[in-house]
XYZ file of C-alpha atoms in Angstrom:
779
model
C -67.014 -97.323 55.876
C -66.833 -94.640 58.566
C -69.560 -91.989 58.775
C -70.728 -88.919 60.628
C -73.761 -86.742 60.014
C -72.396 -84.970 56.936
C -69.516 -87.013 55.555
C -68.383 -90.591 55.352
C -65.182 -92.350 54.346
C -65.272 -94.689 51.344
C -62.720 -96.792 49.490
C -62.417 -96.078 45.764
C -60.588 -97.877 42.951
C -57.389 -96.020 42.097
C -54.720 -96.269 39.426
C -54.269 -97.208 35.782
C -56.258 -100.286 34.814
C -53.644 -101.547 32.354
C -50.961 -101.379 35.059
C -53.000 -102.615 38.020
C -55.589 -101.082 40.317
C -55.129 -100.121 43.915
C -57.521 -98.340 46.278
C -57.702 -94.916 47.854
C -59.804 -93.679 50.746
C -61.817 -90.495 50.311
C -64.155 -88.546 52.514
C -67.371 -87.869 50.630
C -70.695 -86.157 51.424
C -73.024 -88.528 53.232
C -75.813 -87.915 50.721
C -73.767 -88.987 47.687
C -73.664 -92.526 46.254
C -71.109 -95.211 47.141
C -67.988 -95.675 44.985
C -68.529 -96.766 41.411
C -66.818 -100.007 40.446
C -64.284 -100.144 37.583
C -65.846 -100.168 34.120
C -65.337 -103.894 33.620
C -67.804 -104.567 36.436
C -70.502 -102.199 35.149
C -73.391 -102.817 32.764
C -73.817 -99.464 31.025
C -71.062 -96.993 31.922
C -67.888 -97.636 29.972
C -69.794 -99.202 27.070
C -70.256 -97.761 23.572
C -73.955 -96.992 23.386
C -75.158 -94.963 20.379
C -76.307 -91.360 20.579
C -80.058 -91.028 21.168
C -80.275 -88.315 18.488
C -77.840 -89.913 16.045
C -80.461 -90.902 13.486
C -82.155 -87.529 13.725
C -78.831 -85.805 13.055
C -77.917 -87.783 9.953
C -81.458 -87.507 8.542
C -81.693 -83.762 9.131
C -84.513 -84.040 11.657
C -82.754 -82.224 14.489
C -83.351 -78.513 14.888
C -80.434 -76.114 14.710
C -80.809 -72.443 15.612
C -81.054 -71.442 11.944
C -84.070 -73.780 11.700
C -86.053 -71.843 14.331
C -89.066 -70.131 12.751
C -91.331 -68.044 14.987
C -94.499 -66.189 13.930
C -93.704 -62.669 12.773
C -89.943 -63.294 12.947
C -87.696 -60.606 11.488
C -84.334 -61.123 9.785
C -81.142 -59.207 10.519
C -78.079 -58.167 8.612
C -75.052 -56.309 9.991
C -73.156 -53.425 8.382
C -69.440 -53.861 9.007
C -66.414 -51.630 8.776
C -64.551 -51.574 5.446
C -61.567 -49.975 7.175
C -58.997 -51.560 9.498
C -58.882 -48.409 11.650
C -61.183 -45.420 11.369
C -63.383 -42.947 13.198
C -67.047 -42.708 12.241
C -67.558 -39.026 11.415
C -71.221 -39.200 10.383
C -73.829 -41.924 10.117
C -77.213 -41.460 8.426
C -79.844 -44.211 8.759
C -82.903 -42.230 7.626
C -83.190 -43.780 4.165
C -82.674 -47.247 5.576
C -85.313 -46.707 8.249
C -87.849 -45.686 5.578
C -87.118 -48.696 3.378
C -90.098 -51.049 3.006
C -90.011 -53.919 5.468
C -87.494 -52.380 7.876
C -88.693 -52.593 11.474
C -85.672 -51.547 13.560
C -82.126 -50.202 13.185
C -79.316 -50.240 15.700
C -76.018 -48.346 15.409
C -72.877 -48.559 17.517
C -72.573 -44.775 17.441
C -75.017 -42.151 18.529
C -75.914 -40.426 15.213
C -75.752 -37.100 17.085
C -72.217 -37.838 18.329
C -70.674 -40.239 15.785
C -67.092 -39.084 16.324
C -67.058 -41.041 19.564
C -67.075 -44.361 17.659
C -63.695 -45.766 16.618
C -63.443 -48.879 14.454
C -60.421 -51.111 14.995
C -60.630 -53.799 12.298
C -62.272 -54.686 9.025
C -65.526 -56.432 9.807
C -66.212 -54.639 13.081
C -69.974 -54.008 13.360
C -71.304 -50.524 12.694
C -75.063 -51.025 12.411
C -77.695 -53.767 12.268
C -81.051 -53.800 10.512
C -84.070 -55.991 11.297
C -86.559 -56.364 8.478
C -89.357 -58.596 7.225
C -86.957 -60.469 4.954
C -83.257 -61.014 4.484
C -83.439 -59.217 1.153
C -85.032 -56.148 2.716
C -82.417 -56.080 5.484
C -79.576 -56.306 2.960
C -81.090 -53.581 0.789
C -81.443 -51.331 3.815
C -77.765 -51.800 4.714
C -76.815 -50.261 1.367
C -78.895 -47.196 2.218
C -76.985 -46.417 5.423
C -74.540 -43.591 4.755
C -71.347 -43.568 6.814
C -68.501 -41.081 6.539
C -65.208 -42.386 7.874
C -61.913 -40.784 8.815
C -59.309 -43.422 8.076
C -56.526 -43.854 10.636
C -53.109 -45.516 10.392
C -53.209 -49.240 11.099
C -50.951 -52.222 11.662
C -51.914 -55.825 10.872
C -48.670 -57.729 11.490
C -47.443 -58.879 14.896
C -43.781 -58.070 14.237
C -44.546 -54.604 12.887
C -46.947 -53.919 15.754
C -44.133 -54.483 18.280
C -42.160 -51.611 16.748
C -42.432 -48.575 19.068
C -43.097 -46.437 16.004
C -46.054 -48.557 14.850
C -49.558 -47.021 14.717
C -51.375 -47.552 17.994
C -54.295 -49.970 17.920
C -55.508 -48.874 21.379
C -54.567 -46.190 23.836
C -54.597 -46.429 27.624
C -58.304 -45.619 27.751
C -59.540 -48.095 25.130
C -57.197 -51.068 25.521
C -58.873 -54.130 27.040
C -57.524 -55.246 30.408
C -56.482 -58.858 30.722
C -53.804 -61.465 30.903
C -52.005 -63.191 28.005
C -53.060 -66.566 29.409
C -56.687 -65.668 28.840
C -57.434 -65.949 32.567
C -58.734 -62.948 34.558
C -56.643 -59.809 34.418
C -53.449 -59.569 36.393
C -53.354 -56.169 38.046
C -50.936 -53.642 36.667
C -49.834 -55.257 33.392
C -48.298 -52.364 31.470
C -49.263 -51.244 27.981
C -46.217 -50.218 25.958
C -47.280 -49.158 22.495
C -49.204 -52.138 21.166
C -47.706 -54.588 23.664
C -49.484 -55.555 26.875
C -47.308 -57.278 29.460
C -45.236 -59.110 30.272
C -47.050 -61.462 32.601
C -44.224 -63.026 34.606
C -44.107 -66.483 36.149
C -41.054 -67.619 38.117
C -39.720 -70.325 40.361
C -36.159 -70.903 41.480
C -33.239 -69.093 39.865
C -33.012 -69.456 36.091
C -29.577 -67.859 35.798
C -28.135 -70.312 38.285
C -29.917 -73.185 36.548
C -28.366 -72.397 33.183
C -24.949 -71.981 34.789
C -25.282 -75.514 36.152
C -26.371 -77.009 32.818
C -24.165 -79.371 30.819
C -26.253 -78.821 27.686
C -28.430 -75.921 26.558
C -30.776 -75.687 23.595
C -32.502 -72.528 22.417
C -34.978 -72.024 19.578
C -37.739 -69.759 18.281
C -41.142 -70.865 16.992
C -44.163 -69.185 15.452
C -47.755 -70.186 14.811
C -50.263 -68.435 12.574
C -53.849 -67.529 13.388
C -56.318 -70.400 13.070
C -60.065 -69.778 12.727
C -62.703 -72.048 14.253
C -64.545 -72.911 11.017
C -67.642 -74.233 12.808
C -69.876 -76.062 10.355
C -72.893 -74.328 11.892
C -72.499 -70.530 11.950
C -73.090 -68.374 15.003
C -76.843 -67.851 15.208
C -79.501 -66.477 17.525
C -83.262 -65.953 17.595
C -84.325 -63.408 20.226
C -87.967 -63.090 21.264
C -88.483 -60.149 23.637
C -91.939 -60.086 25.197
C -93.460 -58.122 28.083
C -93.312 -61.161 30.362
C -89.733 -62.100 29.523
C -87.072 -62.826 26.926
C -86.569 -66.180 25.220
C -83.359 -66.702 23.266
C -82.619 -69.631 20.969
C -78.892 -69.667 20.422
C -76.073 -71.841 19.180
C -74.069 -71.622 22.392
C -71.622 -73.592 24.484
C -73.002 -72.211 27.749
C -76.738 -71.647 28.102
C -76.528 -70.619 31.760
C -73.604 -68.267 31.150
C -75.347 -66.565 28.231
C -78.477 -66.143 30.352
C -76.362 -64.417 33.024
C -74.761 -62.130 30.428
C -78.147 -61.168 28.999
C -79.648 -60.446 32.396
C -76.726 -58.201 33.320
C -76.580 -56.392 29.964
C -80.301 -55.680 29.700
C -81.170 -55.237 33.362
C -83.458 -58.258 33.539
C -83.936 -60.645 36.442
C -82.680 -64.155 35.726
C -86.166 -65.617 35.952
C -87.237 -63.521 32.965
C -84.485 -64.788 30.658
C -84.627 -68.210 29.040
C -81.902 -69.605 26.768
C -82.498 -72.700 24.633
C -80.214 -74.701 22.365
C -81.161 -77.921 20.629
C -78.629 -79.227 18.121
C -75.252 -77.591 17.572
C -72.771 -77.850 14.749
C -69.553 -77.155 16.618
C -68.152 -74.321 18.675
C -64.554 -75.180 19.685
C -64.576 -72.245 22.117
C -65.990 -69.564 19.809
C -69.596 -69.854 21.029
C -68.917 -69.453 24.722
C -70.368 -65.961 25.167
C -73.257 -63.780 24.031
C -71.158 -61.767 21.576
C -72.013 -58.477 19.897
C -74.281 -60.225 17.390
C -76.335 -61.606 20.290
C -76.739 -58.173 21.818
C -77.810 -56.771 18.438
C -80.527 -59.373 17.987
C -81.916 -58.880 21.500
C -81.970 -55.081 21.267
C -83.584 -55.185 17.816
C -86.242 -57.567 19.140
C -86.932 -55.183 22.007
C -87.242 -52.226 19.622
C -89.339 -54.029 17.008
C -91.490 -55.926 19.535
C -91.040 -59.036 17.405
C -88.769 -62.090 17.263
C -85.468 -61.435 15.482
C -83.158 -63.945 13.836
C -79.478 -63.209 13.166
C -76.916 -65.632 11.799
C -73.417 -64.952 10.543
C -72.377 -65.702 6.984
C -69.108 -67.508 6.364
C -67.090 -64.330 5.704
C -68.351 -62.884 8.976
C -67.450 -66.134 10.734
C -63.878 -65.919 9.472
C -63.351 -62.245 10.254
C -65.348 -61.576 13.421
C -66.267 -64.784 15.266
C -62.980 -65.335 17.077
C -59.802 -67.232 16.257
C -56.848 -69.008 17.807
C -54.236 -66.264 18.305
C -50.962 -66.296 16.428
C -47.813 -66.628 18.534
C -44.055 -66.207 18.581
C -42.068 -67.883 21.330
C -38.449 -68.351 22.301
C -37.544 -71.300 24.497
C -34.260 -72.007 26.220
C -33.763 -75.237 28.158
C -30.758 -76.441 30.138
C -30.036 -79.983 31.357
C -27.416 -82.148 33.048
C -25.745 -85.052 31.236
C -28.227 -87.466 32.824
C -31.153 -85.547 31.293
C -32.401 -83.828 34.438
C -33.503 -80.300 33.621
C -31.819 -77.361 35.294
C -33.672 -74.372 33.808
C -36.410 -73.398 31.370
C -36.855 -69.893 30.011
C -39.853 -68.849 27.907
C -40.596 -65.538 26.211
C -43.721 -65.236 24.089
C -45.560 -62.623 22.079
C -48.999 -63.436 20.743
C -51.740 -61.571 18.971
C -55.457 -61.934 19.457
C -56.081 -59.006 17.136
C -57.735 -56.196 19.068
C -58.336 -58.570 21.979
C -56.373 -60.422 24.635
C -55.525 -63.993 25.566
C -52.658 -64.759 23.170
C -50.368 -66.589 25.574
C -48.838 -70.034 25.070
C -50.229 -71.733 28.160
C -48.460 -73.541 30.962
C -46.744 -76.421 29.139
C -43.232 -75.089 29.680
C -43.926 -74.318 33.327
C -45.762 -77.477 34.379
C -45.223 -80.446 32.053
C -41.693 -81.449 33.080
C -39.788 -81.461 36.369
C -37.480 -78.470 36.479
C -36.478 -76.507 39.592
C -35.913 -73.213 37.771
C -38.416 -71.572 35.442
C -39.066 -68.097 34.141
C -41.778 -67.136 31.700
C -42.687 -63.753 30.223
C -45.814 -63.694 28.059
C -47.081 -60.688 26.124
C -50.165 -59.726 24.138
C -49.640 -57.703 20.952
C -52.530 -55.703 19.545
C -53.050 -55.524 15.789
C -55.947 -54.212 13.693
C -57.682 -57.543 13.186
C -60.694 -59.345 14.597
C -60.459 -60.401 18.248
C -59.268 -63.878 19.147
C -60.956 -66.124 21.660
C -60.548 -69.551 23.222
C -60.023 -72.389 20.764
C -59.585 -76.060 21.604
C -56.680 -76.191 24.029
C -56.113 -72.413 24.156
C -52.528 -71.442 24.911
C -51.271 -74.976 25.402
C -51.771 -75.947 21.749
C -49.300 -73.400 20.296
C -47.203 -73.758 23.452
C -46.764 -77.498 22.903
C -45.576 -76.896 19.332
C -42.540 -75.080 20.701
C -41.866 -77.012 23.896
C -42.110 -80.526 22.487
C -39.761 -79.760 19.606
C -37.262 -78.210 21.999
C -37.377 -81.267 24.270
C -36.683 -83.483 21.245
C -33.820 -81.200 20.286
C -32.429 -81.486 23.804
C -32.651 -85.281 23.631
C -30.603 -85.251 20.433
C -27.992 -82.973 21.970
C -27.713 -85.312 24.970
C -27.458 -88.322 22.659
C -30.561 -90.024 24.023
C -33.930 -91.164 22.721
C -36.792 -88.642 23.092
C -38.845 -91.221 24.998
C -35.992 -92.014 27.357
C -35.496 -88.325 28.133
C -39.190 -87.891 28.888
C -39.111 -90.926 31.154
C -36.391 -89.077 33.072
C -38.067 -85.663 33.342
C -41.817 -86.355 33.262
C -43.083 -87.410 36.716
C -46.568 -88.422 35.518
C -47.114 -92.225 35.685
C -50.086 -91.983 33.345
C -48.066 -90.418 30.524
C -45.282 -92.953 31.158
C -47.778 -95.733 30.448
C -49.132 -93.818 27.459
C -45.614 -93.526 26.033
C -45.043 -97.248 26.509
C -48.291 -98.222 24.796
C -47.937 -95.700 21.986
C -44.316 -96.617 21.225
C -45.252 -100.260 20.959
C -48.286 -99.569 18.778
C -46.488 -97.226 16.336
C -43.364 -99.365 16.133
C -40.972 -96.796 17.630
C -38.096 -99.221 17.187
C -38.284 -98.428 13.443
C -37.331 -94.803 14.055
C -34.081 -94.011 12.231
C -31.553 -91.211 12.447
C -32.861 -87.834 11.187
C -32.789 -87.534 7.388
C -31.461 -91.088 6.933
C -33.728 -92.079 4.016
C -32.373 -91.951 0.477
C -34.527 -90.852 -2.434
C -36.971 -87.961 -2.732
C -39.625 -89.373 -0.376
C -38.474 -89.261 3.225
C -40.230 -90.988 6.111
C -40.226 -90.170 9.792
C -41.645 -90.938 13.216
C -42.304 -88.375 15.923
C -44.141 -87.994 19.204
C -45.313 -85.310 21.589
C -47.221 -84.943 24.849
C -50.115 -82.828 26.078
C -51.038 -81.209 29.351
C -54.490 -79.976 30.304
C -56.290 -79.362 33.546
C -59.173 -81.635 34.541
C -61.513 -78.664 34.849
C -64.731 -78.716 36.846
C -67.645 -76.289 37.060
C -69.278 -76.534 40.479
C -72.310 -74.523 39.332
C -73.679 -77.578 37.546
C -76.714 -79.619 38.516
C -79.095 -82.318 37.323
C -82.610 -83.400 38.207
C -83.746 -87.013 37.803
C -87.448 -87.857 37.763
C -89.190 -91.216 37.989
C -92.808 -91.179 36.802
C -95.551 -93.451 38.054
C -95.590 -95.244 34.677
C -91.890 -96.113 35.076
C -90.565 -93.545 32.638
C -87.410 -91.680 33.686
C -86.116 -88.218 32.817
C -82.838 -86.451 33.476
C -82.849 -82.672 33.156
C -80.075 -80.091 33.001
C -79.450 -76.884 31.086
C -76.129 -78.307 29.911
C -75.808 -78.225 26.118
C -74.685 -81.009 23.787
C -72.410 -79.300 21.259
C -71.874 -82.540 19.365
C -69.629 -84.274 21.887
C -72.346 -86.566 23.236
C -73.114 -85.458 26.802
C -76.762 -86.450 26.275
C -75.690 -90.044 25.670
C -73.414 -90.075 28.704
C -76.125 -88.649 30.958
C -78.491 -91.408 29.843
C -75.803 -94.004 30.574
C -75.066 -92.515 33.997
C -78.690 -92.596 35.124
C -79.356 -95.998 33.543
C -76.426 -97.556 35.414
C -77.815 -96.423 38.753
C -81.424 -97.463 38.089
C -80.643 -100.775 36.400
C -82.183 -99.705 33.091
C -81.064 -99.346 29.472
C -79.882 -95.930 28.237
C -82.694 -95.823 25.677
C -85.168 -95.979 28.583
C -83.905 -92.619 29.874
C -85.319 -89.410 28.400
C -82.651 -86.702 28.364
C -83.884 -83.126 28.448
C -81.069 -80.610 28.212
C -80.112 -77.280 26.642
C -82.754 -75.144 28.370
C -82.166 -72.785 31.296
C -85.577 -73.710 32.686
C -83.822 -76.875 33.870
C -81.210 -77.075 36.668
C -78.041 -75.142 35.763
C -75.594 -76.913 33.509
C -71.922 -76.105 33.187
C -70.233 -74.825 30.043
C -69.118 -77.040 27.189
C -65.592 -75.699 26.943
C -62.316 -76.424 28.670
C -63.056 -80.183 28.601
C -65.198 -79.821 31.719
C -68.693 -80.950 30.663
C -68.457 -84.636 31.599
C -66.575 -83.932 34.830
C -69.087 -81.280 35.882
C -72.367 -82.916 34.872
C -72.126 -86.689 35.285
C -71.396 -86.664 39.061
C -74.581 -84.724 39.926
C -76.524 -86.880 37.456
C -75.414 -90.029 39.258
C -76.033 -88.478 42.663
C -79.550 -87.321 41.702
C -80.335 -90.754 40.240
C -79.107 -92.436 43.412
C -81.140 -90.148 45.644
C -84.362 -90.664 43.727
C -83.647 -94.390 43.614
C -83.475 -94.421 47.403
C -87.012 -93.037 47.461
C -88.178 -95.769 45.092
C -86.366 -98.494 47.016
C -88.034 -97.449 50.249
C -91.392 -98.063 48.616
C -90.210 -101.341 47.073
C -88.775 -102.552 50.383
C -92.213 -102.375 51.969
C -93.701 -104.451 49.166
C -90.868 -107.006 49.194
C -90.673 -107.207 52.981
C -86.957 -106.414 52.843
C -84.625 -103.666 53.958
C -83.492 -100.990 51.514
C -79.880 -102.129 51.883
C -80.822 -105.601 50.617
C -82.233 -104.341 47.334
C -80.382 -104.017 44.044
C -81.547 -102.591 40.709
C -80.522 -104.510 37.612
C -81.959 -105.305 34.173
C -85.198 -103.479 34.800
C -85.870 -105.204 38.109
C -85.535 -104.484 41.799
C -84.219 -107.646 43.426
C -83.682 -108.809 46.937
C -79.979 -109.556 46.834
C -80.166 -112.495 49.260
C -83.111 -114.084 47.407
C -83.292 -113.088 43.760
C -86.553 -114.934 43.285
C -88.135 -112.036 45.162
C -88.332 -108.998 42.920
C -90.465 -106.289 41.397
C -90.055 -104.920 37.914
C -88.976 -101.309 37.845
C -92.326 -100.348 36.344
C -94.273 -102.267 38.976
C -92.347 -100.512 41.729
C -92.955 -97.117 40.124
C -96.663 -97.884 39.757
C -96.948 -98.138 43.563
C -95.708 -94.558 44.062
C -98.022 -92.331 46.080
C -97.502 -89.381 43.708
C -97.334 -89.057 39.942
C -93.585 -88.673 40.142
C -90.657 -88.523 42.485
C -87.566 -86.454 41.816
C -84.180 -85.453 43.161
C -81.805 -82.632 42.301
C -78.058 -82.710 42.889
C -75.277 -80.237 42.190
C -71.585 -80.818 41.582
C -69.712 -81.152 44.859
C -66.031 -80.407 45.284
C -63.668 -83.109 44.121
C -63.204 -85.783 46.750
C -59.853 -85.143 48.348
C -60.132 -81.456 47.456
C -59.370 -79.376 44.398
C -55.808 -78.682 43.395
C -55.839 -74.933 42.820
C -53.239 -72.782 41.157
C -52.552 -69.140 41.843
C -54.734 -66.777 39.864
C -57.462 -69.304 39.040
C -61.103 -69.267 40.014
C -61.509 -71.336 43.169
C -64.455 -73.136 41.543
C -62.150 -74.839 39.079
C -60.473 -78.131 39.800
C -57.085 -78.818 38.269
C -56.236 -82.507 38.153
C -53.870 -82.646 35.213
C -54.814 -84.698 32.182
C -52.223 -86.022 29.780
C -52.109 -87.708 26.416
C -49.268 -88.833 24.177
C -49.447 -88.935 20.392
C -47.179 -90.579 17.828
C -47.138 -89.620 14.157
C -45.811 -91.436 11.113
C -45.337 -89.196 8.091
C -43.803 -89.021 4.643
C -42.375 -85.959 2.912
C -42.029 -85.669 -0.841
C -39.007 -83.380 -1.149
C -39.658 -82.792 -4.859
C -43.005 -81.072 -4.292
C -42.837 -80.312 -0.564
C -45.983 -82.168 0.489
C -46.115 -83.685 3.978
C -48.498 -86.612 4.349
C -49.511 -87.804 7.778
C -50.027 -91.516 7.261
C -50.784 -92.692 10.765
C -51.370 -91.263 14.222
C -51.435 -93.268 17.434
C -53.175 -91.283 20.164
C -53.010 -92.628 23.718
C -55.213 -90.474 25.927
C -56.645 -90.391 29.441
C -59.798 -88.804 30.848
C -60.254 -90.486 34.202
C -63.060 -93.026 33.784
C -63.970 -93.436 30.082
C -67.769 -93.191 30.007
C -68.450 -94.097 26.361
C -65.421 -95.410 24.423
C -66.882 -94.838 20.959
C -67.696 -91.208 21.695
C -64.271 -90.673 23.222
C -62.664 -92.184 20.153
C -64.678 -89.774 18.013
C -63.497 -86.844 20.136
C -59.869 -87.906 19.834
C -60.154 -88.397 16.084
C -61.600 -84.898 15.769
C -58.810 -83.450 17.899
C -56.157 -85.189 15.806
C -57.673 -83.982 12.535
C -57.872 -80.424 13.830
C -54.248 -80.719 14.943
C -53.113 -81.962 11.525
C -55.016 -79.131 9.863
C -53.312 -76.645 12.206
C -49.932 -78.197 11.501
C -50.091 -78.316 7.708
C -52.792 -76.108 6.234
C -54.629 -73.465 8.237
C -53.555 -69.830 8.050
C -55.457 -66.564 8.146
C -53.847 -64.345 5.509
C -54.189 -60.574 5.857
C -53.249 -58.187 3.064
C -50.804 -55.850 4.782
C -51.642 -52.977 2.426
C -55.372 -52.997 3.198
C -55.761 -54.910 6.482
C -58.272 -57.237 4.828
C -58.374 -61.017 5.256
C -57.979 -62.398 1.745
C -59.194 -65.952 2.466
C -62.403 -65.484 4.500
C -64.063 -68.630 3.173
C -63.617 -72.383 3.145
C -62.095 -72.487 -0.332
C -58.929 -70.413 0.069
C -58.774 -71.091 3.817
C -57.565 -74.678 3.707
C -58.758 -77.451 5.999
C -57.988 -81.149 6.263
C -60.349 -83.249 4.156
C -60.777 -86.949 3.367
C -57.586 -87.090 1.264
C -55.473 -85.827 4.153
C -57.096 -88.020 6.815
C -54.656 -90.633 8.108
C -55.239 -93.868 9.950
C -55.925 -92.838 13.546
C -55.401 -95.439 16.238
C -56.999 -94.370 19.538
C -56.203 -95.988 22.883
C -57.911 -94.633 26.002
C -56.559 -95.464 29.441
C -58.782 -96.107 32.426
C -57.237 -93.915 35.100
C -59.174 -93.995 38.349
C -58.529 -91.349 40.990
C -61.607 -91.483 43.223
C -62.290 -87.772 42.758
C -66.062 -87.679 42.153
C -69.210 -89.768 41.920
C -68.223 -90.819 38.395
C -64.468 -90.076 38.352
C -64.836 -88.979 34.729
C -63.144 -86.035 33.005
C -63.019 -84.447 29.566
C -60.848 -85.180 26.544
C -61.510 -82.628 23.773
C -58.563 -80.323 24.523
C -55.825 -82.868 25.298
C -56.710 -84.732 22.103
C -55.731 -81.655 20.068
C -52.668 -80.307 21.858
C -50.005 -82.902 20.998
C -50.784 -83.469 17.310
C -48.948 -80.580 15.642
C -45.677 -81.054 17.594
C -45.802 -84.825 17.019
C -46.061 -84.175 13.281
C -43.286 -81.562 13.458
C -40.960 -83.972 15.270
C -41.735 -86.628 12.668
C -40.927 -84.143 9.891
C -37.562 -83.497 11.509
C -36.931 -87.233 11.719
C -37.686 -87.492 8.011
C -35.748 -84.465 6.770
C -33.077 -83.805 9.379
C -34.188 -80.150 9.260
C -36.588 -78.538 11.718
C -39.629 -76.547 10.639
C -40.309 -74.075 13.412
C -43.303 -72.232 11.990
C -46.904 -73.281 11.377
C -48.370 -74.167 8.998
C -45.708 -76.463 7.541
C -46.599 -75.803 3.924
C -44.981 -77.240 0.778
C -43.201 -73.905 0.323
C -41.743 -74.182 3.825
C -40.574 -77.744 3.155
C -38.925 -76.822 -0.134
C -37.187 -73.875 1.500
C -35.971 -76.119 4.328
C -34.433 -78.640 1.944
C -32.903 -75.894 -0.205
C -35.131 -76.232 -3.271
C -36.664 -72.727 -3.261
C -36.294 -69.633 -1.086
C -38.793 -69.280 1.778
C -41.353 -66.525 1.265
C -41.046 -63.490 3.485
């Protein structure tokens, strides 16, 4: 180990455990802990410990935002537009304001100048009422009088691309942004309802296709998918003279606090955001949102706490969605399978918003010297989209992975063999090997080879996702004089289990059990926690947790060394004891050592450092984000009843990687959830808008179909240990990659069963019957 005053060089385990580990040298900050051994040599990390709040969740004891009850709390309801496109001509709130129980009213338009307010979709907020009861708020909504001037609208992506289509926005009202969902690229043009294209190029695509021995080209489409969080969006805002406290179902407490401070002109130290339990977010609860602003402003006006939660119809129409997409892919290759060119054109719609691209799969997943992509956003009069589990790459994989399979067939080779040729990632190569063996890939037959009405098929697909990191993430670890231990961070547990992993991380360092660690999170009074989106929570939060635990342990060991007449370097912490490594008969219990502290507690705070070895950055991305690509390969076994058109997914084998697996059971749960969401996306989910009225006709969980117990297949999860020596824990996220590959794996299996490709999602019974020639496809 080489050192200087600020950095030192350490040797870390490196490689895929199932293949064989090597080592890699990294320069790390001198005040961070030594390398962590592989999981097999650890006591707590890498083991499946239960969630500390698991019993409370299943017994209903945990507190969700809708359970918050404050003295004098008011209740809010929102008046929403009945028109897909309209100008508010007049708005009269006098009768509503005089209704018994009403304490405050907020409108989007100045009643003196209402013509300045334009509504762009059904469900867009117009006004909000805070009252003593929900009933009073709802009654008051009916007393608000609004006169509208209806405007022409368009609610279909293909019709919106027509130059003659009604304009959703003009140059002054259109949001600025990039189809990828990343920060705006300067100068993207707005042509009618189309923003873009955003162009990405390398090499010479024309030359690449000229050199190709085989070319495949195909078009794909995916419909809008809504988040369907079990817990609705909810907030309780309590504005007081000394500051604002917000209880909110959010994926980013620190980010919401920053938004609030900026929007309401408050210093950060007068805004506090708290979240206890959450019932899902999937990307839709990443920001404050208009409903959050309403609740805060109403609380300020009424001088009382205000609660606002969305009902299911509001969730479906105005809480975000995964954008719908259309994409055309063209891929050229040599006889040996090497790719010569990839061309991608996409149009996506996030309603009145942006971010409807198809990600970077086509550009980055496979080795190809020549690439050109052109991605566009298309505005329609519908609720705005937002990030949803694997944004961009999930619909993008549906097109790319089918096209790669189609190319393999044209070249007369197996889809796995082609990917072995064009995919440079050794981790995915091992995932393909394991998954093929587990699913029984040797059983895969020629497309459509089965006789009889029930056809069977095998398919596979791959995922690509960045190993994202938020550097503005920190943890504090405290050791009390009685031996109790706390870890604190404002990071939120949205159901994925970061609280459990934090307890494991600290327990491993201190030689304790996870249930001996008190985890205090979800409160911006604690050190800043990163967001719970983009699969970055574990990668952002566990390294500073381990570093803080190690630093505070050094303080404790210095005290223990005096009592044990040993040097700090001789001491080890294990099984609740501090031992002298050379003479294990000499020890103190952890509690005895803590009892000798000079103060009631000792503590250390650590923040997320840059990845060891440096971040891999890509053009256009925030420099605070690390991009170490994560993979994942999924195999699907399906059956198709060609008499009734029903596709049944019978088994999925998901082989995933996330760096160091911190808690295998929780990771397995994440992967199972990603697979189920992917199956639901593939077969069932579709927002349906009546083109005559612009209204969503299935804004509920009855007509909007989701996977349930009957559709749940056997899911076999295998998680690789893939060490890279990139941080104090070398752990990354898994939520997004677990979702990306499922739909294309199912689609490739359907092709193997039928011998006919389904290129549009969802793959409904009607689509199957049309594909096999039983009934015409609906328009």
